[in-house]
PDB file of C-alpha atoms in Angstrom:
ATOM      1  CA  MET A   1     -46.749 -54.060  20.924  1.00 49.00           C
ATOM      2  CA  VAL A   2     -50.086 -55.956  20.820  1.00 52.00           C
ATOM      3  CA  PHE A   3     -51.500 -57.858  17.740  1.00 55.00           C
ATOM      4  CA  ALA A   4     -55.346 -58.684  18.212  1.00 55.00           C
ATOM      5  CA  VAL A   5     -58.186 -59.936  16.093  1.00 57.00           C
ATOM      6  CA  GLN A   6     -61.114 -57.714  15.888  1.00 59.00           C
ATOM      7  CA  GLY A   7     -63.871 -59.085  18.062  1.00 58.00           C
ATOM      8  CA  GLY A   8     -61.400 -61.200  19.943  1.00 54.00           C
ATOM      9  CA  SER A   9     -60.931 -60.791  23.847  1.00 50.00           C
ATOM     10  CA  LEU A  10     -58.743 -57.702  23.404  1.00 50.00           C
ATOM     11  CA  ALA A  11     -61.134 -55.974  21.281  1.00 54.00           C
ATOM     12  CA  GLU A  12     -64.129 -55.594  23.597  1.00 57.00           C
ATOM     13  CA  GLY A  13     -64.243 -53.870  26.844  1.00 58.00           C
ATOM     14  CA  MET A  14     -60.568 -52.963  26.698  1.00 61.00           C
ATOM     15  CA  ASP A  15     -59.268 -49.491  27.428  1.00 64.00           C
ATOM     16  CA  TYR A  16     -55.772 -48.978  26.016  1.00 65.00           C
ATOM     17  CA  ALA A  17     -54.905 -45.657  27.880  1.00 66.00           C
ATOM     18  CA  GLY A  18     -52.106 -43.330  26.946  1.00 65.00           C
ATOM     19  CA  ASP A  19     -49.657 -44.561  24.198  1.00 68.00           C
ATOM     20  CA  THR A  20     -50.363 -48.292  24.861  1.00 70.00           C
ATOM     21  CA  LEU A  21     -51.946 -48.695  21.564  1.00 75.00           C
ATOM     22  CA  ILE A  22     -50.477 -46.372  18.745  1.00 79.00           C
ATOM     23  CA  GLY A  23     -51.990 -47.909  15.648  1.00 83.00           C
ATOM     24  CA  ALA A  24     -54.401 -50.177  14.150  1.00 83.00           C
ATOM     25  CA  PHE A  25     -54.278 -52.171  10.744  1.00 85.00           C
ATOM     26  CA  ILE A  26     -57.692 -53.017   9.640  1.00 88.00           C
ATOM     27  CA  VAL A  27     -57.070 -55.764   7.042  1.00 88.00           C
ATOM     28  CA  GLY A  28     -60.478 -55.700   5.493  1.00 90.00           C
ATOM     29  CA  PRO A  29     -64.094 -54.728   6.304  1.00 92.00           C
ATOM     30  CA  PRO A  30     -65.324 -57.185   9.030  1.00 90.00           C
ATOM     31  CA  LEU A  31     -68.319 -58.318   7.322  1.00 93.00           C
ATOM     32  CA  PRO A  32     -70.992 -60.306   9.173  1.00 93.00           C
ATOM     33  CA  SER A  33     -71.253 -64.002   8.847  1.00 92.00           C
ATOM     34  CA  PHE A  34     -73.640 -65.205   6.082  1.00 93.00           C
ATOM     35  CA  ASP A  35     -76.527 -67.000   7.759  1.00 96.00           C
ATOM     36  CA  LEU A  36     -80.340 -67.142   7.210  1.00 97.00           C
ATOM     37  CA  GLU A  37     -81.286 -64.330   9.645  1.00 97.00           C
ATOM     38  CA  ARG A  38     -78.818 -61.926   7.808  1.00 97.00           C
ATOM     39  CA  GLU A  39     -80.174 -62.856   4.534  1.00 98.00           C
ATOM     40  CA  GLU A  40     -83.622 -62.325   5.557  1.00 98.00           C
ATOM     41  CA  MET A  41     -82.361 -58.791   6.557  1.00 97.00           C
ATOM     42  CA  ARG A  42     -80.665 -58.208   3.384  1.00 98.00           C
ATOM     43  CA  ARG A  43     -83.944 -59.068   1.372  1.00 98.00           C
ATOM     44  CA  TYR A  44     -86.069 -56.861   3.701  1.00 98.00           C
ATOM     45  CA  TYR A  45     -83.723 -53.886   3.211  1.00 98.00           C
ATOM     46  CA  GLN A  46     -83.548 -54.523  -0.412  1.00 98.00           C
ATOM     47  CA  ARG A  47     -87.327 -54.422  -0.691  1.00 98.00           C
ATOM     48  CA  ARG A  48     -87.818 -51.407   1.597  1.00 98.00           C
ATOM     49  CA  TYR A  49     -84.852 -49.284   0.645  1.00 97.00           C
ATOM     50  CA  GLY A  50     -83.143 -50.838  -2.472  1.00 97.00           C
ATOM     51  CA  ALA A  51     -79.841 -51.275  -0.598  1.00 96.00           C
ATOM     52  CA  GLY A  52     -80.145 -54.725   1.122  1.00 97.00           C
ATOM     53  CA  PHE A  53     -76.336 -55.512   1.080  1.00 97.00           C
ATOM     54  CA  ASP A  54     -75.499 -52.033   2.381  1.00 96.00           C
ATOM     55  CA  TYR A  55     -77.806 -52.209   5.407  1.00 96.00           C
ATOM     56  CA  ALA A  56     -77.170 -55.900   6.245  1.00 97.00           C
ATOM     57  CA  TYR A  57     -73.576 -56.250   5.555  1.00 97.00           C
ATOM     58  CA  ILE A  58     -71.656 -52.976   4.966  1.00 97.00           C
ATOM     59  CA  VAL A  59     -73.114 -50.750   7.742  1.00 96.00           C
ATOM     60  CA  PRO A  60     -72.447 -53.425  10.508  1.00 95.00           C
ATOM     61  CA  ALA A  61     -68.960 -53.948   8.971  1.00 94.00           C
ATOM     62  CA  MET A  62     -68.071 -50.376   8.948  1.00 94.00           C
ATOM     63  CA  ALA A  63     -69.356 -49.895  12.468  1.00 93.00           C
ATOM     64  CA  LYS A  64     -66.964 -52.615  13.736  1.00 90.00           C
ATOM     65  CA  ALA A  65     -64.004 -50.961  11.514  1.00 90.00           C
ATOM     66  CA  VAL A  66     -64.679 -47.509  12.934  1.00 90.00           C
ATOM     67  CA  GLN A  67     -64.833 -49.035  16.514  1.00 87.00           C
ATOM     68  CA  ALA A  68     -61.354 -50.592  16.003  1.00 84.00           C
ATOM     69  CA  ALA A  69     -60.053 -47.258  14.769  1.00 86.00           C
ATOM     70  CA  GLY A  70     -61.630 -45.812  17.872  1.00 83.00           C
ATOM     71  CA  ARG A  71     -59.429 -47.733  20.033  1.00 81.00           C
ATOM     72  CA  VAL A  72     -56.448 -45.835  18.799  1.00 83.00           C
ATOM     73  CA  ILE A  73     -57.987 -42.368  18.737  1.00 79.00           C
ATOM     74  CA  ARG A  74     -60.051 -41.937  21.814  1.00 78.00           C
ATOM     75  CA  SER A  75     -59.796 -38.265  22.365  1.00 78.00           C
ATOM     76  CA  GLU A  76     -58.682 -35.054  20.668  1.00 80.00           C
ATOM     77  CA  THR A  77     -55.092 -35.416  22.325  1.00 81.00           C
ATOM     78  CA  ASP A  78     -54.453 -38.910  21.164  1.00 81.00           C
ATOM     79  CA  ARG A  79     -52.107 -39.652  18.315  1.00 82.00           C
ATOM     80  CA  GLY A  80     -52.020 -42.863  16.196  1.00 85.00           C
ATOM     81  CA  LEU A  81     -51.866 -44.710  13.038  1.00 86.00           C
ATOM     82  CA  ILE A  82     -54.932 -46.215  11.289  1.00 87.00           C
ATOM     83  CA  VAL A  83     -54.283 -48.190   8.125  1.00 88.00           C
ATOM     84  CA  LEU A  84     -57.258 -49.554   6.081  1.00 90.00           C
ATOM     85  CA  MET A  85     -55.724 -52.363   4.053  1.00 90.00           C
ATOM     86  CA  ASP A  86     -58.446 -53.324   1.453  1.00 92.00           C
ATOM     87  CA  SER A  87     -59.776 -51.479  -1.622  1.00 93.00           C
ATOM     88  CA  ARG A  88     -63.196 -51.815  -0.588  1.00 95.00           C
ATOM     89  CA  PHE A  89     -62.824 -48.966   1.955  1.00 95.00           C
ATOM     90  CA  THR A  90     -62.686 -46.612  -0.988  1.00 94.00           C
ATOM     91  CA  GLU A  91     -66.092 -47.807  -2.607  1.00 95.00           C
ATOM     92  CA  PRO A  92     -69.008 -45.523  -1.873  1.00 93.00           C
ATOM     93  CA  GLY A  93     -71.068 -48.232   0.127  1.00 93.00           C
ATOM     94  CA  TYR A  94     -68.153 -48.479   2.617  1.00 95.00           C
ATOM     95  CA  SER A  95     -66.987 -44.964   2.738  1.00 95.00           C
ATOM     96  CA  ARG A  96     -70.548 -43.465   3.275  1.00 94.00           C
ATOM     97  CA  SER A  97     -70.176 -45.278   6.704  1.00 94.00           C
ATOM     98  CA  MET A  98     -66.919 -43.513   7.738  1.00 94.00           C
ATOM     99  CA  PRO A  99     -66.756 -40.530   9.841  1.00 92.00           C
ATOM    100  CA  ALA A 100     -66.972 -37.290   8.101  1.00 89.00           C
ATOM    101  CA  ASP A 101     -63.614 -36.050   9.146  1.00 88.00           C
ATOM    102  CA  TRP A 102     -61.601 -39.162   7.705  1.00 90.00           C
ATOM    103  CA  PHE A 103     -61.299 -37.569   4.223  1.00 91.00           C
ATOM    104  CA  ARG A 104     -62.298 -34.200   2.696  1.00 93.00           C
ATOM    105  CA  SER A 105     -64.385 -35.232  -0.430  1.00 93.00           C
ATOM    106  CA  ASP A 106     -63.472 -38.765  -1.514  1.00 93.00           C
ATOM    107  CA  ALA A 107     -62.219 -41.819   0.254  1.00 92.00           C
ATOM    108  CA  ARG A 108     -59.588 -42.262  -2.415  1.00 92.00           C
ATOM    109  CA  GLU A 109     -57.716 -39.397  -0.616  1.00 90.00           C
ATOM    110  CA  LEU A 110     -56.975 -42.118   1.917  1.00 89.00           C
ATOM    111  CA  VAL A 111     -54.931 -44.155  -0.533  1.00 91.00           C
ATOM    112  CA  SER A 112     -51.158 -44.131   0.017  1.00 89.00           C
ATOM    113  CA  TYR A 113     -48.701 -44.803  -2.791  1.00 88.00           C
ATOM    114  CA  SER A 114     -45.751 -44.494  -0.394  1.00 90.00           C
ATOM    115  CA  ILE A 115     -46.971 -45.916   2.946  1.00 88.00           C
ATOM    116  CA  LEU A 116     -43.547 -46.381   4.558  1.00 89.00           C
ATOM    117  CA  GLY A 117     -42.429 -42.782   3.818  1.00 90.00           C
ATOM    118  CA  GLU A 118     -45.847 -41.453   4.919  1.00 89.00           C
ATOM    119  CA  VAL A 119     -45.841 -43.457   8.091  1.00 86.00           C
ATOM    120  CA  ASP A 120     -42.121 -42.013   9.001  1.00 89.00           C
ATOM    121  CA  GLU A 121     -43.187 -38.632   8.148  1.00 90.00           C
ATOM    122  CA  PHE A 122     -46.281 -38.917  10.423  1.00 86.00           C
ATOM    123  CA  TRP A 123     -44.417 -40.007  13.370  1.00 86.00           C
ATOM    124  CA  ARG A 124     -41.534 -37.417  12.792  1.00 88.00           C
ATOM    125  CA  SER A 125     -43.967 -34.415  12.151  1.00 85.00           C
ATOM    126  CA  GLY A 126     -45.566 -34.466  15.546  1.00 71.00           C
ATOM    127  CA  ASP A 127     -48.668 -32.919  13.860  1.00 55.00           C
ATOM    128  CA  ALA A 128     -51.701 -34.898  15.037  1.00 46.00           C
ATOM    129  CA  ASP A 129     -53.893 -33.158  12.616  1.00 48.00           C
ATOM    130  CA  GLU A 130     -52.039 -34.780   9.743  1.00 47.00           C
ATOM    131  CA  GLY A 131     -53.599 -38.293  10.154  1.00 47.00           C
ATOM    132  CA  LEU A 132     -52.811 -41.021   7.934  1.00 46.00           C
ATOM    133  CA  ALA A 133     -55.046 -43.925   6.490  1.00 46.00           C
ATOM    134  CA  ALA A 134     -53.907 -46.054   3.760  1.00 45.00           C
ATOM    135  CA  ASP A 135     -55.351 -48.747   1.513  1.00 42.00           C
ATOM    136  CA  GLY A 136     -52.549 -50.985   0.835  1.00 42.00           C
ATOM    137  CA  LEU A 137     -54.151 -52.844  -1.968  1.00 39.00           C
ATOM    138  CA  CYS A 138     -54.494 -49.807  -4.118  1.00 39.00           C
ATOM    139  CA  GLN A 139     -50.852 -49.115  -4.749  1.00 36.00           C
ATOM    140  CA  PRO A 140     -49.656 -49.007  -8.348  1.00 33.00           C
TER     141      PRO A 140
END
């Protein structure tokens, strides 16, 4: 078992072949640091497209989150668990940047209200097409 921080030495340039990495818990969107350059980008995109925060912060964060998930699922034969643990992942600004096959019509489909049972069912089922992603902060 490996625990790593996204962006750390285990995140970049590493290939976890086979079943070396069978899951990733993405605790929250890895938003870029606030700095003057990023804020200038936000202002530019706000003036140009009316979506400054999305382009300057959310899109880069989701690119990193999807990259982290891609460490688990690298080919059509890989099987693994990806858990998104922040309610922001269900918000439109974030979910628009998710791959099209992560949910059918709404990111709220990813929310689990029984994560331990669903994780157990996922590993017992052997059905790689029944992926599981859960937002641990949206539980009742």
